């Protein structure tokens, strides 16, 4: 093969809560993203008890895509996008999450949005749950620690599969489901699963329980999609940060292997429909008594995904330590800095070769088509008076990653479906809630405090990406 395949899905990726705004429009309910304040690098976003007066909630307005999507899609079309990855805000369809009937105004919004994409030759690629579950499901049910959430998610999934089956072919269930492997921090358990922990609560088994319910819900959704329309393709979505050993010491190698087990077993369940033995042994060693029924196991086995969607921003490194003889991985403690790579202003390690490694790792393990549904460089941009941004650093980052991705396809033979760089238009950062951490080819005039005209303008990378797409990845 000389390059990317015919019909390769070049595009861009976003998530509803990070760009739509309109947090109360069309009958939308409050989501977990609506109760998170703005933070910064080193300053965590606060998760408040409901929406409180006087706090800055950046997702409420975001970049007002809800009202401006036509203009934005026009710009995506100008770049030549073949696809556009976004999510359906669950709270537009089921404002509280536990209703029996969906909200028609929310369904209509996505009909209009998808029609606008299709009109311009852009195929929507849809995530069902991207850090924006109904907040009501947190306060009334405790989030995904409650088995009832499986039914609520399945109802939502069936409604949107049925409604959009002729407009959307590619779906993903839970965005970066494995972020919650980092269960000591508050961010991932809350955004992935609506989990709030009691002080002193043993967090780890709760994380495994919530993840289990999500994996069952995902498998049931895959099965439902096939019943509704066999043409639908449903994937998982994994946050891939490959974990390297700091040195070639055998202990470091074991530590890296175990770290990969603990961060990526989610993929085993999604793809193979069963738990890896190492994890079952670990549950036993730790005495975790999880609610996993025979029916659940049957559902997992029947609902294996069609492809693997994943994000790639950075690689991690780890090392063994004398006080951890079983090489247990704790993401809040076990990671070390890699001396061989540079870091972004937010401390993310920049490692294009790690993308080639990750593509090969997935392909070797699973032999399923792969889809890079996020990759990008969060950076501080300075706009000129006309809104132009000279973001050569972003071009450097992306072109280095696309070059490695090409090697994985051409030299290594992995089956890659497409590439959708993250935040193709500037949006609210998930991790920090900032506007200042920008990823876009399109600049949006808005700052961290919420000031700005919300005007859109093309950055230097806009033309670069347009050329990449037009040449099918030949011109980097
Ligand atoms: P922000 C952590 C590690 C890797 C990806 O992230 C992550 C996170 C969470 O912060 O999230 C994904 O905005 C996620 C997007 C997010 C994007 O990466 O923190 O799927 O919603 O915006 C970039 O810079």
Short mmCIF file of C-alpha atoms and ligand atoms in Angstrom, two decimals:
data_model
loop_
_atom_site.label_atom_id
_atom_site.label_comp_id
_atom_site.label_asym_id
_atom_site.label_seq_id
_atom_site.Cartn_x
_atom_site.Cartn_y
_atom_site.Cartn_z
CA UNK A 1 0.00 0.00 0.00
CA UNK A 2 1.36 3.41 -0.90
CA UNK A 3 -0.78 5.61 1.34
CA UNK A 4 -4.11 5.98 3.07
CA UNK A 5 -6.94 3.99 1.66
CA UNK A 6 -9.63 5.26 -0.67
CA UNK A 7 -12.40 6.86 1.38
CA UNK A 8 -10.11 7.50 4.36
CA UNK A 9 -12.12 9.51 6.88
CA UNK A 10 -10.25 12.79 7.26
CA UNK A 11 -12.12 15.17 9.53
CA UNK A 12 -12.18 16.77 12.94
CA UNK A 13 -13.54 15.98 16.39
CA UNK A 14 -15.42 17.81 19.15
CA UNK A 15 -17.89 16.97 21.91
CA UNK A 16 -21.30 18.55 22.43
CA UNK A 17 -20.67 20.00 25.88
CA UNK A 18 -17.39 21.63 24.84
CA UNK A 19 -18.78 23.67 21.97
CA UNK A 20 -22.58 23.79 21.79
CA UNK A 21 -23.48 26.07 24.66
CA UNK A 22 -27.24 26.62 24.71
CA UNK A 23 -27.19 24.74 28.00
CA UNK A 24 -30.87 25.39 28.67
CA UNK A 25 -32.20 25.71 25.15
CA UNK A 26 -34.67 23.38 23.49
CA UNK A 27 -35.57 21.80 26.81
CA UNK A 28 -32.01 20.61 27.53
CA UNK A 29 -31.35 19.31 31.04
CA UNK A 30 -28.31 19.94 33.24
CA UNK A 31 -25.35 17.67 32.51
CA UNK A 32 -22.29 16.87 34.59
CA UNK A 33 -20.35 19.34 32.42
CA UNK A 34 -22.75 22.10 33.48
CA UNK A 35 -21.68 21.87 37.13
CA UNK A 36 -17.94 22.14 36.49
CA UNK A 37 -16.23 25.50 36.89
CA UNK A 38 -13.23 26.83 34.97
CA UNK A 39 -9.79 25.77 36.23
CA UNK A 40 -6.30 26.12 34.77
CA UNK A 41 -3.06 24.13 34.44
CA UNK A 42 -2.48 23.01 38.03
CA UNK A 43 -5.86 24.36 39.21
CA UNK A 44 -8.56 21.69 39.23
CA UNK A 45 -12.06 22.39 37.95
CA UNK A 46 -14.48 22.52 40.84
CA UNK A 47 -17.45 20.15 40.74
CA UNK A 48 -20.23 22.09 42.46
CA UNK A 49 -23.45 20.79 44.01
CA UNK A 50 -25.68 21.86 41.17
CA UNK A 51 -25.36 25.18 39.36
CA UNK A 52 -24.43 27.85 41.91
CA UNK A 53 -24.70 31.64 41.49
CA UNK A 54 -21.49 33.59 41.00
CA UNK A 55 -19.44 30.71 39.56
CA UNK A 56 -17.92 30.59 36.09
CA UNK A 57 -19.26 27.57 34.19
CA UNK A 58 -17.56 27.75 30.79
CA UNK A 59 -19.64 25.00 29.16
CA UNK A 60 -22.91 26.93 29.54
CA UNK A 61 -22.16 29.10 26.55
CA UNK A 62 -19.04 27.35 25.21
CA UNK A 63 -18.54 28.66 21.65
CA UNK A 64 -22.27 28.86 20.91
CA UNK A 65 -22.13 26.18 18.21
CA UNK A 66 -25.81 25.59 19.01
CA UNK A 67 -26.62 28.79 17.13
CA UNK A 68 -23.62 29.00 14.81
CA UNK A 69 -23.18 25.47 13.52
CA UNK A 70 -24.03 26.31 9.93
CA UNK A 71 -21.14 28.75 9.67
CA UNK A 72 -18.79 26.27 11.37
CA UNK A 73 -19.74 23.36 9.15
CA UNK A 74 -19.21 25.59 6.14
CA UNK A 75 -15.63 26.13 7.34
CA UNK A 76 -15.13 22.39 7.89
CA UNK A 77 -16.38 21.80 4.36
CA UNK A 78 -13.91 24.38 3.07
CA UNK A 79 -11.11 22.31 4.63
CA UNK A 80 -12.48 19.28 2.82
CA UNK A 81 -13.66 17.29 5.85
CA UNK A 82 -15.03 13.88 4.93
CA UNK A 83 -16.41 13.38 8.44
CA UNK A 84 -17.15 15.30 11.62
CA UNK A 85 -17.03 13.62 15.00
CA UNK A 86 -19.28 15.09 17.66
CA UNK A 87 -21.46 13.71 20.42
CA UNK A 88 -25.16 13.83 21.09
CA UNK A 89 -25.77 15.62 24.39
CA UNK A 90 -27.76 13.02 26.31
CA UNK A 91 -29.51 15.87 28.18
CA UNK A 92 -31.00 17.28 24.97
CA UNK A 93 -32.72 13.94 24.32
CA UNK A 94 -33.48 12.89 27.91
CA UNK A 95 -33.09 16.05 30.03
CA UNK A 96 -33.13 14.15 33.32
CA UNK A 97 -32.01 10.80 31.97
CA UNK A 98 -34.75 8.65 33.49
CA UNK A 99 -37.74 9.77 31.39
CA UNK A 100 -39.61 7.26 29.26
CA UNK A 101 -40.12 9.59 26.30
CA UNK A 102 -37.46 11.64 24.50
CA UNK A 103 -37.50 15.41 24.03
CA UNK A 104 -38.47 16.17 20.43
CA UNK A 105 -36.75 19.57 20.32
CA UNK A 106 -33.42 17.92 21.13
CA UNK A 107 -33.91 15.24 18.50
CA UNK A 108 -34.77 17.91 15.93
CA UNK A 109 -31.58 19.84 16.68
CA UNK A 110 -29.43 16.85 15.75
CA UNK A 111 -31.53 16.13 12.67
CA UNK A 112 -30.82 19.66 11.51
CA UNK A 113 -27.13 19.43 12.41
CA UNK A 114 -26.64 16.10 10.63
CA UNK A 115 -28.56 17.32 7.58
CA UNK A 116 -26.30 20.33 7.40
CA UNK A 117 -23.22 18.08 7.50
CA UNK A 118 -24.57 15.66 4.89
CA UNK A 119 -25.53 18.53 2.62
CA UNK A 120 -21.85 19.47 2.54
CA UNK A 121 -20.61 15.93 2.02
CA UNK A 122 -19.53 15.48 5.64
CA UNK A 123 -20.40 12.24 7.40
CA UNK A 124 -21.29 12.60 11.09
CA UNK A 125 -19.41 10.25 13.47
CA UNK A 126 -21.20 10.13 16.79
CA UNK A 127 -20.22 9.46 20.40
CA UNK A 128 -23.13 8.55 22.65
CA UNK A 129 -21.62 9.55 25.98
CA UNK A 130 -18.82 12.12 26.04
CA UNK A 131 -18.42 13.51 29.59
CA UNK A 132 -21.95 14.97 29.59
CA UNK A 133 -24.38 12.53 31.25
CA UNK A 134 -27.50 13.97 32.93
CA UNK A 135 -26.66 15.43 36.33
CA UNK A 136 -29.98 14.14 37.67
CA UNK A 137 -28.59 10.61 37.30
CA UNK A 138 -25.78 11.61 39.66
CA UNK A 139 -27.97 13.12 42.36
CA UNK A 140 -30.80 10.56 42.19
CA UNK A 141 -28.93 7.35 41.38
CA UNK A 142 -25.27 7.88 42.30
CA UNK A 143 -24.19 7.78 38.67
CA UNK A 144 -22.89 4.57 37.14
CA UNK A 145 -22.47 2.88 40.49
CA UNK A 146 -26.17 2.08 39.96
CA UNK A 147 -27.20 -0.79 37.66
CA UNK A 148 -30.35 1.14 36.64
CA UNK A 149 -28.14 3.36 34.48
CA UNK A 150 -27.80 0.49 32.00
CA UNK A 151 -31.49 0.76 31.10
CA UNK A 152 -31.41 4.55 30.89
CA UNK A 153 -28.40 4.49 28.57
CA UNK A 154 -29.89 1.75 26.44
CA UNK A 155 -33.15 3.66 26.03
CA UNK A 156 -31.22 6.74 24.93
CA UNK A 157 -29.08 4.67 22.53
CA UNK A 158 -32.06 2.97 20.91
CA UNK A 159 -33.86 6.27 20.40
CA UNK A 160 -30.92 7.88 18.61
CA UNK A 161 -29.93 4.77 16.60
CA UNK A 162 -33.50 4.52 15.35
CA UNK A 163 -33.90 8.20 14.62
CA UNK A 164 -30.55 8.75 12.86
CA UNK A 165 -29.86 5.33 11.31
CA UNK A 166 -30.01 6.76 7.78
CA UNK A 167 -27.84 9.77 8.63
CA UNK A 168 -25.15 8.29 10.89
CA UNK A 169 -23.27 5.07 10.20
CA UNK A 170 -20.34 5.31 12.65
CA UNK A 171 -20.99 5.42 16.40
CA UNK A 172 -18.97 5.10 19.61
CA UNK A 173 -20.38 4.31 23.02
CA UNK A 174 -18.35 5.80 25.92
CA UNK A 175 -15.68 8.41 25.29
CA UNK A 176 -12.31 7.49 26.82
CA UNK A 177 -13.97 4.94 29.08
CA UNK A 178 -10.56 4.07 30.51
CA UNK A 179 -9.77 7.57 31.87
CA UNK A 180 -11.31 6.38 35.12
CA UNK A 181 -8.35 4.06 35.64
CA UNK A 182 -7.15 7.31 37.24
CA UNK A 183 -9.68 6.96 40.06
CA UNK A 184 -7.79 8.91 42.73
CA UNK A 185 -8.50 12.17 40.95
CA UNK A 186 -12.09 13.50 41.00
CA UNK A 187 -12.21 14.48 37.32
CA UNK A 188 -12.30 11.16 35.47
CA UNK A 189 -14.74 9.30 37.76
CA UNK A 190 -17.13 12.26 37.54
CA UNK A 191 -16.87 12.93 33.81
CA UNK A 192 -16.79 9.25 32.80
CA UNK A 193 -19.34 7.90 35.23
CA UNK A 194 -20.99 10.60 37.33
CA UNK A 195 -19.22 9.27 40.42
CA UNK A 196 -18.82 11.38 43.53
CA UNK A 197 -17.00 9.65 46.34
CA UNK A 198 -17.61 9.88 50.04
CA UNK A 199 -14.56 10.88 52.07
CA UNK A 200 -12.63 7.74 52.95
CA UNK A 201 -14.57 5.54 50.52
CA UNK A 202 -12.55 2.79 48.80
CA UNK A 203 -12.66 4.24 45.33
CA UNK A 204 -11.13 1.45 43.32
CA UNK A 205 -13.90 -1.19 43.49
CA UNK A 206 -16.51 1.50 42.81
CA UNK A 207 -14.62 2.41 39.65
CA UNK A 208 -14.56 -1.24 38.53
CA UNK A 209 -18.27 -1.62 39.27
CA UNK A 210 -19.23 1.51 37.34
CA UNK A 211 -16.98 0.49 34.44
CA UNK A 212 -18.58 -2.94 34.39
CA UNK A 213 -22.08 -1.48 34.11
CA UNK A 214 -20.89 0.80 31.31
CA UNK A 215 -19.30 -2.09 29.45
CA UNK A 216 -22.53 -4.08 29.72
CA UNK A 217 -24.51 -1.03 28.57
CA UNK A 218 -22.11 -0.61 25.66
CA UNK A 219 -22.46 -4.26 24.65
CA UNK A 220 -26.26 -4.08 24.82
CA UNK A 221 -26.14 -0.92 22.70
CA UNK A 222 -24.00 -2.68 20.09
CA UNK A 223 -26.55 -5.48 19.94
CA UNK A 224 -29.44 -3.01 19.71
CA UNK A 225 -27.75 -1.15 16.87
CA UNK A 226 -27.38 -4.39 14.88
CA UNK A 227 -31.05 -5.18 15.41
CA UNK A 228 -32.16 -1.71 14.38
CA UNK A 229 -29.96 -1.60 11.28
CA UNK A 230 -27.15 -4.04 10.46
CA UNK A 231 -25.38 -1.33 8.49
CA UNK A 232 -24.54 0.60 11.65
CA UNK A 233 -20.95 0.33 12.91
CA UNK A 234 -20.40 0.76 16.64
CA UNK A 235 -16.96 1.21 18.15
CA UNK A 236 -15.45 1.75 21.56
CA UNK A 237 -13.39 4.82 22.45
CA UNK A 238 -10.16 4.43 24.38
CA UNK A 239 -7.76 7.11 25.63
CA UNK A 240 -4.45 5.69 24.47
CA UNK A 241 -1.37 6.91 26.31
CA UNK A 242 1.07 4.02 25.88
CA UNK A 243 3.07 3.44 29.04
CA UNK A 244 6.80 2.91 28.52
CA UNK A 245 9.26 1.51 31.07
CA UNK A 246 11.64 4.23 32.20
CA UNK A 247 14.60 1.84 31.70
CA UNK A 248 15.25 -1.67 30.40
CA UNK A 249 15.48 -3.01 33.97
CA UNK A 250 13.22 -6.09 34.08
CA UNK A 251 11.26 -4.63 37.01
CA UNK A 252 10.50 -1.48 35.00
CA UNK A 253 9.35 -3.65 32.12
CA UNK A 254 6.99 -5.57 34.42
CA UNK A 255 5.69 -2.34 35.85
CA UNK A 256 4.98 -1.01 32.36
CA UNK A 257 3.24 -4.25 31.39
CA UNK A 258 1.00 -4.19 34.45
CA UNK A 259 0.27 -0.51 33.94
CA UNK A 260 -0.88 -1.32 30.41
CA UNK A 261 -3.07 -4.12 31.82
CA UNK A 262 -4.75 -1.76 34.27
CA UNK A 263 -5.32 1.04 31.77
CA UNK A 264 -6.38 -1.04 28.74
CA UNK A 265 -8.36 -4.06 30.00
CA UNK A 266 -11.44 -2.04 28.97
CA UNK A 267 -10.47 -2.68 25.34
CA UNK A 268 -10.24 -6.43 25.98
CA UNK A 269 -13.82 -6.46 27.25
CA UNK A 270 -15.13 -4.27 24.43
CA UNK A 271 -13.37 -6.24 21.71
CA UNK A 272 -13.20 -9.81 23.02
CA UNK A 273 -16.40 -9.75 25.07
CA UNK A 274 -14.79 -11.07 28.23
CA UNK A 275 -12.58 -10.04 31.10
CA UNK A 276 -8.85 -10.78 30.90
CA UNK A 277 -7.75 -13.37 33.46
CA UNK A 278 -5.18 -11.02 35.02
CA UNK A 279 -7.96 -8.68 36.08
CA UNK A 280 -10.17 -11.42 37.51
CA UNK A 281 -7.16 -12.62 39.54
CA UNK A 282 -6.55 -9.06 40.69
CA UNK A 283 -10.18 -8.67 41.87
CA UNK A 284 -9.72 -11.88 43.85
CA UNK A 285 -6.42 -10.80 45.39
CA UNK A 286 -7.93 -7.47 46.41
CA UNK A 287 -11.17 -9.05 47.64
CA UNK A 288 -13.37 -6.93 45.33
CA UNK A 289 -16.84 -8.43 45.36
CA UNK A 290 -18.39 -6.97 42.21
CA UNK A 291 -21.90 -7.34 40.88
CA UNK A 292 -21.18 -9.22 37.64
CA UNK A 293 -23.99 -11.63 36.67
CA UNK A 294 -24.03 -14.50 34.17
CA UNK A 295 -26.48 -12.45 32.13
CA UNK A 296 -23.96 -9.61 32.05
CA UNK A 297 -21.24 -11.94 30.83
CA UNK A 298 -23.53 -13.23 28.08
CA UNK A 299 -24.31 -9.64 27.05
CA UNK A 300 -20.60 -8.77 26.90
CA UNK A 301 -19.90 -11.79 24.71
CA UNK A 302 -22.64 -10.83 22.29
CA UNK A 303 -21.91 -7.13 22.03
CA UNK A 304 -18.34 -6.94 20.75
CA UNK A 305 -17.50 -3.69 18.98
CA UNK A 306 -16.95 -3.29 15.24
CA UNK A 307 -13.91 -1.03 15.43
CA UNK A 308 -11.61 0.66 17.93
CA UNK A 309 -11.78 4.44 18.16
CA UNK A 310 -9.06 6.01 20.22
CA UNK A 311 -7.51 9.31 21.21
CA UNK A 312 -3.78 9.87 21.19
CA UNK A 313 -2.09 12.95 22.61
CA UNK A 314 0.92 11.72 24.55
CA UNK A 315 2.80 8.77 25.97
CA UNK A 316 3.49 8.00 29.64
CA UNK A 317 6.43 6.36 31.41
CA UNK A 318 6.63 4.39 34.64
CA UNK A 319 9.17 2.61 36.82
CA UNK A 320 9.21 -0.07 39.47
CA UNK A 321 9.74 0.76 43.13
CA UNK A 322 10.81 -1.35 46.09
CA UNK A 323 7.59 -0.72 48.02
CA UNK A 324 5.46 -2.09 45.17
CA UNK A 325 6.60 -5.71 44.65
CA UNK A 326 3.41 -6.68 42.79
CA UNK A 327 3.85 -3.87 40.28
CA UNK A 328 0.42 -2.43 41.05
CA UNK A 329 -0.37 0.65 38.98
CA UNK A 330 -1.74 3.80 40.56
CA UNK A 331 -2.00 6.46 37.88
CA UNK A 332 -1.82 9.29 40.39
CA UNK A 333 1.57 8.03 41.65
CA UNK A 334 3.20 5.64 39.21
CA UNK A 335 4.02 7.94 36.31
CA UNK A 336 7.44 9.50 35.75
CA UNK A 337 8.71 12.06 33.32
CA UNK A 338 10.21 10.76 30.07
CA UNK A 339 13.59 12.47 29.58
CA UNK A 340 13.59 11.81 25.81
CA UNK A 341 10.54 13.88 24.80
CA UNK A 342 9.35 17.49 25.03
CA UNK A 343 6.22 18.61 26.87
CA UNK A 344 3.41 21.02 25.99
CA UNK A 345 2.65 24.05 28.18
CA UNK A 346 0.20 21.79 30.01
CA UNK A 347 2.85 19.13 30.68
CA UNK A 348 1.63 16.67 28.04
CA UNK A 349 4.54 14.67 26.61
CA UNK A 350 4.87 15.11 22.87
CA UNK A 351 5.68 11.80 21.20
CA UNK A 352 4.71 11.24 17.54
CA UNK A 353 6.47 7.86 17.43
CA UNK A 354 4.18 6.79 20.26
CA UNK A 355 1.27 7.06 17.83
CA UNK A 356 2.88 4.55 15.47
CA UNK A 357 3.61 2.33 18.46
CA UNK A 358 -0.01 2.62 19.67
CA UNK A 359 -1.46 1.78 16.26
CA UNK A 360 0.71 -1.33 16.14
CA UNK A 361 -0.13 -2.26 19.72
CA UNK A 362 -3.87 -2.12 19.02
CA UNK A 363 -3.52 -3.97 15.73
CA UNK A 364 -1.35 -6.73 17.21
CA UNK A 365 -3.78 -7.26 20.08
CA UNK A 366 -7.13 -7.04 18.36
CA UNK A 367 -6.96 -7.03 14.52
CA UNK A 368 -9.94 -4.69 14.34
CA UNK A 369 -10.10 -1.57 12.16
CA UNK A 370 -8.70 1.44 14.01
CA UNK A 371 -9.92 5.02 13.96
CA UNK A 372 -7.86 7.86 15.46
CA UNK A 373 -10.74 10.00 16.71
CA UNK A 374 -8.64 12.54 18.64
CA UNK A 375 -5.12 13.90 18.38
CA UNK A 376 -3.91 17.44 18.76
CA UNK A 377 -1.86 20.11 20.40
CA UNK A 378 -3.35 22.31 23.12
CA UNK A 379 -1.46 25.59 22.96
CA UNK A 380 -1.73 29.31 23.62
CA UNK A 381 -2.51 31.11 20.38
CA UNK A 382 -2.05 34.80 19.74
CA UNK A 383 -4.50 36.19 17.20
CA UNK A 384 -3.54 39.11 14.95
CA UNK A 385 -5.99 41.95 14.41
CA UNK A 386 -7.70 40.15 11.55
CA UNK A 387 -8.01 36.98 13.64
CA UNK A 388 -5.21 35.11 11.85
CA UNK A 389 -2.99 32.91 14.06
CA UNK A 390 0.47 31.80 12.97
CA UNK A 391 0.31 28.38 14.64
CA UNK A 392 3.33 26.71 13.05
CA UNK A 393 3.84 24.77 16.33
CA UNK A 394 0.46 23.07 15.77
CA UNK A 395 1.36 22.23 12.18
CA UNK A 396 4.68 20.78 13.42
CA UNK A 397 2.89 18.62 16.00
CA UNK A 398 0.19 17.37 13.65
CA UNK A 399 2.43 16.75 10.64
CA UNK A 400 4.84 14.72 12.77
CA UNK A 401 1.92 12.60 14.00
CA UNK A 402 0.42 12.12 10.55
CA UNK A 403 3.86 11.07 9.26
CA UNK A 404 4.07 8.36 11.94
CA UNK A 405 0.50 7.31 11.29
CA UNK A 406 1.40 6.88 7.64
CA UNK A 407 4.33 4.61 8.56
CA UNK A 408 1.98 2.47 10.64
CA UNK A 409 -0.27 2.07 7.61
CA UNK A 410 2.28 1.81 4.81
CA UNK A 411 5.18 0.04 6.49
CA UNK A 412 3.46 -1.87 9.28
CA UNK A 413 0.15 -2.69 7.61
CA UNK A 414 -2.34 -1.60 10.26
CA UNK A 415 -5.93 -1.08 9.10
CA UNK A 416 -6.74 2.58 9.75
CA UNK A 417 -10.18 4.01 8.94
CA UNK A 418 -9.65 7.68 9.56
CA UNK A 419 -8.19 10.58 11.45
CA UNK A 420 -10.15 13.33 13.23
CA UNK A 421 -7.88 15.84 15.04
CA UNK A 422 -9.32 17.12 18.29
CA UNK A 423 -10.96 20.50 18.69
CA UNK A 424 -10.88 21.31 14.97
CA UNK A 425 -12.47 24.55 16.08
CA UNK A 426 -11.34 26.12 19.39
CA UNK A 427 -13.52 24.99 22.28
CA UNK A 428 -13.63 24.65 26.06
CA UNK A 429 -10.91 22.36 27.41
CA UNK A 430 -12.31 19.30 29.16
CA UNK A 431 -9.50 18.96 31.65
CA UNK A 432 -9.14 22.60 32.68
CA UNK A 433 -12.27 24.38 31.43
CA UNK A 434 -10.07 26.99 29.75
CA UNK A 435 -10.57 28.60 26.34
CA UNK A 436 -6.87 29.45 26.30
CA UNK A 437 -5.86 25.80 25.73
CA UNK A 438 -6.65 25.81 22.03
CA UNK A 439 -6.55 23.00 19.48
CA UNK A 440 -8.37 24.45 16.49
CA UNK A 441 -7.68 25.13 12.84
CA UNK A 442 -10.34 27.79 13.40
CA UNK A 443 -9.81 30.46 16.02
CA UNK A 444 -12.74 31.53 18.21
CA UNK A 445 -12.58 34.97 19.77
CA UNK A 446 -13.32 34.20 23.41
CA UNK A 447 -11.12 34.21 26.50
CA UNK A 448 -11.04 32.35 29.81
CA UNK A 449 -13.28 34.92 31.48
CA UNK A 450 -15.90 34.53 28.77
CA UNK A 451 -15.17 37.82 26.96
CA UNK A 452 -14.98 38.04 23.17
CA UNK A 453 -17.06 38.38 20.01
CA UNK A 454 -17.19 34.59 19.37
CA UNK A 455 -16.10 35.42 15.80
CA UNK A 456 -14.42 32.65 13.87
CA UNK A 457 -11.21 33.03 11.83
CA UNK A 458 -8.82 30.75 9.95
CA UNK A 459 -5.43 29.95 11.46
CA UNK A 460 -2.34 29.05 9.44
CA UNK A 461 -3.05 25.38 10.18
CA UNK A 462 -6.40 25.69 8.36
CA UNK A 463 -4.72 25.86 4.96
CA UNK A 464 -2.19 23.21 5.99
CA UNK A 465 -4.91 20.71 6.91
CA UNK A 466 -6.87 21.50 3.77
CA UNK A 467 -3.79 20.55 1.73
CA UNK A 468 -3.27 17.38 3.77
CA UNK A 469 -6.81 16.25 3.05
CA UNK A 470 -6.72 17.24 -0.61
CA UNK A 471 -3.51 15.22 -1.11
CA UNK A 472 -4.80 12.28 1.01
CA UNK A 473 -1.89 12.74 3.39
CA UNK A 474 0.85 13.12 0.75
CA UNK A 475 1.51 16.80 1.38
CA UNK A 476 2.48 17.30 5.02
P1 LIG B 1 -8.17 18.84 27.27
C1 LIG B 1 -6.91 13.46 29.58
C2 LIG B 1 -5.97 12.74 28.84
C3 LIG B 1 -6.20 12.51 27.50
C4 LIG B 1 -7.36 12.97 26.92
O1 LIG B 1 -8.14 17.39 26.60
C5 LIG B 1 -8.29 13.65 27.66
C6 LIG B 1 -8.08 13.91 29.00
C7 LIG B 1 -9.07 14.67 29.81
O2 LIG B 1 -8.64 15.97 29.99
O3 LIG B 1 -9.49 14.07 27.17
C8 LIG B 1 -9.77 14.05 25.79
O4 LIG B 1 -9.43 19.47 26.81
C9 LIG B 1 -11.27 14.22 25.66
C10 LIG B 1 -11.70 15.55 25.16
C11 LIG B 1 -10.69 16.59 25.59
C12 LIG B 1 -9.38 16.28 24.89
O5 LIG B 1 -8.94 14.97 25.19
O6 LIG B 1 -8.16 18.57 28.73
O7 LIG B 1 -11.88 13.18 24.93
O8 LIG B 1 -13.00 15.80 25.60
O9 LIG B 1 -11.06 17.89 25.33
C13 LIG B 1 -8.26 17.25 25.22
O10 LIG B 1 -6.96 19.54 26.77
#
